[in-house]
mmCIF file of C-alpha atoms in Angstrom:
data_model
loop_
_atom_site.group_PDB
_atom_site.id
_atom_site.type_symbol
_atom_site.label_atom_id
_atom_site.label_comp_id
_atom_site.label_asym_id
_atom_site.label_seq_id
_atom_site.Cartn_x
_atom_site.Cartn_y
_atom_site.Cartn_z
ATOM 1 C CA UNK A 1 30.383 48.132 35.082
ATOM 2 C CA UNK A 2 31.084 51.819 35.130
ATOM 3 C CA UNK A 3 31.374 52.779 38.771
ATOM 4 C CA UNK A 4 34.587 53.483 40.620
ATOM 5 C CA UNK A 5 34.740 49.798 41.605
ATOM 6 C CA UNK A 6 35.224 48.724 37.960
ATOM 7 C CA UNK A 7 38.952 48.018 38.390
ATOM 8 C CA UNK A 8 38.373 45.804 41.442
ATOM 9 C CA UNK A 9 35.406 44.168 39.700
ATOM 10 C CA UNK A 10 37.563 43.111 36.729
ATOM 11 C CA UNK A 11 40.202 41.615 39.026
ATOM 12 C CA UNK A 12 37.466 39.761 40.889
ATOM 13 C CA UNK A 13 36.055 38.387 37.621
ATOM 14 C CA UNK A 14 39.460 37.111 36.537
ATOM 15 C CA UNK A 15 39.954 35.365 39.884
ATOM 16 C CA UNK A 16 36.433 33.886 39.699
ATOM 17 C CA UNK A 17 37.052 32.509 36.195
ATOM 18 C CA UNK A 18 40.401 31.029 37.223
ATOM 19 C CA UNK A 19 38.767 29.313 40.188
ATOM 20 C CA UNK A 20 36.083 27.852 37.918
ATOM 21 C CA UNK A 21 38.569 26.427 35.407
ATOM 22 C CA UNK A 22 41.365 25.275 37.755
ATOM 23 C CA UNK A 23 39.724 24.084 41.008
ATOM 24 C CA UNK A 24 39.835 21.218 41.988
ATOM 25 C CA UNK A 25 41.595 19.635 38.978
ATOM 26 C CA UNK A 26 44.831 21.645 39.198
ATOM 27 C CA UNK A 27 44.503 23.667 42.392
ATOM 28 C CA UNK A 28 42.876 21.987 45.376
ATOM 29 C CA UNK A 29 40.984 24.887 46.962
ATOM 30 C CA UNK A 30 39.581 28.176 45.674
ATOM 31 C CA UNK A 31 41.522 30.014 48.392
ATOM 32 C CA UNK A 32 44.719 29.133 46.492
ATOM 33 C CA UNK A 33 43.840 31.632 43.742
ATOM 34 C CA UNK A 34 43.760 35.353 44.462
ATOM 35 C CA UNK A 35 44.896 38.878 43.829
ATOM 36 C CA UNK A 36 48.409 39.452 45.129
ATOM 37 C CA UNK A 37 51.753 41.015 44.432
ATOM 38 C CA UNK A 38 54.547 38.517 43.809
ATOM 39 C CA UNK A 39 56.200 39.974 46.925
ATOM 40 C CA UNK A 40 53.181 39.257 49.120
ATOM 41 C CA UNK A 41 51.837 35.971 47.820
ATOM 42 C CA UNK A 42 51.555 34.251 51.241
ATOM 43 C CA UNK A 43 49.505 31.039 50.690
ATOM 44 C CA UNK A 44 48.510 31.850 47.099
ATOM 45 C CA UNK A 45 49.148 29.084 44.543
ATOM 46 C CA UNK A 46 48.117 31.208 41.528
ATOM 47 C CA UNK A 47 48.454 34.968 41.825
ATOM 48 C CA UNK A 48 46.782 37.667 39.754
ATOM 49 C CA UNK A 49 48.660 40.967 39.942
ATOM 50 C CA UNK A 50 47.422 44.264 38.459
ATOM 51 C CA UNK A 51 50.699 45.877 37.425
ATOM 52 C CA UNK A 52 49.548 48.788 35.251
ATOM 53 C CA UNK A 53 46.551 50.954 34.365
ATOM 54 C CA UNK A 54 46.458 53.126 31.250
ATOM 55 C CA UNK A 55 43.842 55.215 29.509
ATOM 56 C CA UNK A 56 42.337 53.287 26.598
ATOM 57 C CA UNK A 57 42.816 55.911 23.893
ATOM 58 C CA UNK A 58 40.575 54.257 21.308
ATOM 59 C CA UNK A 59 37.479 54.829 23.437
ATOM 60 C CA UNK A 60 37.861 58.449 24.545
ATOM 61 C CA UNK A 61 34.567 60.266 24.834
ATOM 62 C CA UNK A 62 34.426 64.036 24.818
ATOM 63 C CA UNK A 63 30.696 64.613 24.974
ATOM 64 C CA UNK A 64 28.344 64.696 27.920
ATOM 65 C CA UNK A 65 26.211 61.644 28.708
ATOM 66 C CA UNK A 66 22.449 62.113 29.132
ATOM 67 C CA UNK A 67 21.237 60.699 32.455
ATOM 68 C CA UNK A 68 17.737 62.182 32.427
ATOM 69 C CA UNK A 69 16.108 64.858 30.245
ATOM 70 C CA UNK A 70 17.379 67.493 32.699
ATOM 71 C CA UNK A 71 20.702 66.013 33.837
ATOM 72 C CA UNK A 72 23.972 65.154 32.084
ATOM 73 C CA UNK A 73 27.100 63.438 33.364
ATOM 74 C CA UNK A 74 30.596 64.330 32.331
ATOM 75 C CA UNK A 75 32.238 61.807 29.954
ATOM 76 C CA UNK A 76 33.458 58.472 31.363
ATOM 77 C CA UNK A 77 37.068 57.344 31.186
ATOM 78 C CA UNK A 78 37.982 54.053 29.500
ATOM 79 C CA UNK A 79 40.985 52.126 30.781
ATOM 80 C CA UNK A 80 43.225 49.225 29.835
ATOM 81 C CA UNK A 81 44.210 47.068 32.815
ATOM 82 C CA UNK A 82 47.397 45.003 32.698
ATOM 83 C CA UNK A 83 47.664 41.789 34.707
ATOM 84 C CA UNK A 84 50.403 39.304 35.441
ATOM 85 C CA UNK A 85 49.218 35.777 36.311
ATOM 86 C CA UNK A 86 51.875 33.732 38.087
ATOM 87 C CA UNK A 87 51.794 30.157 39.432
ATOM 88 C CA UNK A 88 53.476 29.440 42.796
ATOM 89 C CA UNK A 89 53.025 25.680 43.064
ATOM 90 C CA UNK A 90 54.862 23.829 45.851
ATOM 91 C CA UNK A 91 56.512 20.434 45.833
ATOM 92 C CA UNK A 92 59.508 18.889 44.139
ATOM 93 C CA UNK A 93 60.814 20.750 41.103
ATOM 94 C CA UNK A 94 59.816 18.186 38.472
ATOM 95 C CA UNK A 95 56.219 17.864 39.695
ATOM 96 C CA UNK A 96 55.859 21.596 40.410
ATOM 97 C CA UNK A 97 57.102 22.672 36.964
ATOM 98 C CA UNK A 98 54.792 20.277 35.165
ATOM 99 C CA UNK A 99 51.758 21.385 37.196
ATOM 100 C CA UNK A 100 52.555 25.066 36.649
ATOM 101 C CA UNK A 101 52.839 24.527 32.903
ATOM 102 C CA UNK A 102 49.522 22.660 32.824
ATOM 103 C CA UNK A 103 47.830 25.502 34.692
ATOM 104 C CA UNK A 104 49.342 28.123 32.373
ATOM 105 C CA UNK A 105 48.225 26.095 29.352
ATOM 106 C CA UNK A 106 44.663 25.839 30.680
ATOM 107 C CA UNK A 107 44.516 29.597 31.328
ATOM 108 C CA UNK A 108 45.784 30.386 27.830
ATOM 109 C CA UNK A 109 43.292 27.922 26.329
ATOM 110 C CA UNK A 110 40.339 29.383 28.230
ATOM 111 C CA UNK A 111 41.050 33.057 27.492
ATOM 112 C CA UNK A 112 41.796 32.218 23.846
ATOM 113 C CA UNK A 113 38.443 30.411 23.555
ATOM 114 C CA UNK A 114 36.533 33.070 25.538
ATOM 115 C CA UNK A 115 38.216 36.466 25.032
ATOM 116 C CA UNK A 116 35.072 38.386 26.008
ATOM 117 C CA UNK A 117 34.015 38.495 29.644
ATOM 118 C CA UNK A 118 30.646 36.810 30.279
ATOM 119 C CA UNK A 119 27.825 39.318 30.561
ATOM 120 C CA UNK A 120 30.025 42.301 29.732
ATOM 121 C CA UNK A 121 29.667 44.417 26.635
ATOM 122 C CA UNK A 122 32.949 44.486 24.681
ATOM 123 C CA UNK A 123 35.166 43.825 27.736
ATOM 124 C CA UNK A 124 37.986 41.791 26.229
ATOM 125 C CA UNK A 125 40.997 39.955 27.664
ATOM 126 C CA UNK A 126 44.013 39.569 25.429
ATOM 127 C CA UNK A 127 47.369 37.818 25.881
ATOM 128 C CA UNK A 128 50.156 40.363 25.513
ATOM 129 C CA UNK A 129 53.118 39.874 23.236
ATOM 130 C CA UNK A 130 56.054 40.983 25.333
ATOM 131 C CA UNK A 131 59.702 40.104 25.059
ATOM 132 C CA UNK A 132 61.378 38.094 27.808
ATOM 133 C CA UNK A 133 63.445 41.185 28.580
ATOM 134 C CA UNK A 134 60.291 43.270 29.110
ATOM 135 C CA UNK A 135 58.776 40.576 31.314
ATOM 136 C CA UNK A 136 61.900 40.369 33.452
ATOM 137 C CA UNK A 137 61.843 44.189 33.816
ATOM 138 C CA UNK A 138 58.249 44.000 35.062
ATOM 139 C CA UNK A 139 59.343 41.350 37.537
ATOM 140 C CA UNK A 140 61.321 43.663 39.794
ATOM 141 C CA UNK A 141 60.508 42.236 43.190
ATOM 142 C CA UNK A 142 63.758 42.317 45.137
ATOM 143 C CA UNK A 143 65.818 39.157 45.131
ATOM 144 C CA UNK A 144 63.033 36.864 43.927
ATOM 145 C CA UNK A 145 63.983 35.083 40.692
ATOM 146 C CA UNK A 146 61.725 35.554 37.668
ATOM 147 C CA UNK A 147 58.891 33.033 37.408
ATOM 148 C CA UNK A 148 57.188 32.229 34.138
ATOM 149 C CA UNK A 149 54.035 34.329 34.064
ATOM 150 C CA UNK A 150 51.241 35.235 31.695
ATOM 151 C CA UNK A 151 50.622 38.868 30.818
ATOM 152 C CA UNK A 152 47.120 39.987 29.859
ATOM 153 C CA UNK A 153 45.395 43.228 28.957
ATOM 154 C CA UNK A 154 41.716 43.782 29.773
ATOM 155 C CA UNK A 155 39.959 46.629 27.990
ATOM 156 C CA UNK A 156 37.995 48.812 27.680
ATOM 157 C CA UNK A 157 37.123 49.177 31.359
ATOM 158 C CA UNK A 158 34.704 52.059 31.823
ATOM 159 C CA UNK A 159 34.561 54.304 34.868
ATOM 160 C CA UNK A 160 31.729 56.799 34.770
ATOM 161 C CA UNK A 161 32.223 60.329 35.985
ATOM 162 C CA UNK A 162 30.668 61.233 39.326
ATOM 163 C CA UNK A 163 30.213 64.826 38.130
ATOM 164 C CA UNK A 164 26.896 65.863 36.620
ATOM 165 C CA UNK A 165 25.187 69.068 35.614
ATOM 166 C CA UNK A 166 21.625 70.202 35.215
ATOM 167 C CA UNK A 167 20.540 71.238 31.752
ATOM 168 C CA UNK A 168 17.532 73.012 30.337
ATOM 169 C CA UNK A 169 16.068 71.488 27.224
ATOM 170 C CA UNK A 170 14.415 73.454 24.463
ATOM 171 C CA UNK A 171 10.741 73.377 25.307
ATOM 172 C CA UNK A 172 9.376 75.609 22.628
ATOM 173 C CA UNK A 173 10.689 76.800 19.324
ATOM 174 C CA UNK A 174 9.159 79.554 17.307
ATOM 175 C CA UNK A 175 10.198 80.171 13.738
ATOM 176 C CA UNK A 176 8.737 82.638 11.360
ATOM 177 C CA UNK A 177 8.946 81.195 7.870
ATOM 178 C CA UNK A 178 6.914 83.752 6.031
ATOM 179 C CA UNK A 179 8.014 85.610 2.969
ATOM 180 C CA UNK A 180 9.895 88.807 3.615
ATOM 181 C CA UNK A 181 8.750 92.021 2.009
ATOM 182 C CA UNK A 182 10.836 93.219 -0.893
ATOM 183 C CA UNK A 183 12.167 89.789 -1.689
#
């Protein structure tokens, strides 16, 4: 990770993991899980919505990054991505509610057991502790009633700078370490 596609890549990884752990046991087809806004869920059964992006302050870098001996890149930016995962199961209320709760439980179990993304250095997913009031505020999608959702933070997501500069390295150093006269 590190290119400008890092945000989309993280969303894609979350969707891929959810497909692996929920299809076909809880959701029949992989197409039922995807990135979507709660307003535009269409045929999605489990939606993953990126609702906020913030700079990850704990990982700020202020120094240049060496690319080659004669080229340096400007510092990368590290981000925290905030996701809302919402089930939209269909069917009668009793069956739908039970299935949604099972899916939410499986997601919580998986990300609790595996908080680091596979193959990623230090990229962590963490369940957020938010009040019901805060969650309802985030759910401001017109007249749609609030649906129980999970809120996760993924960090640190690195995006490398596209700016670079050429540098000259010290190639020779001459120091005169002799004794000075009169000393």
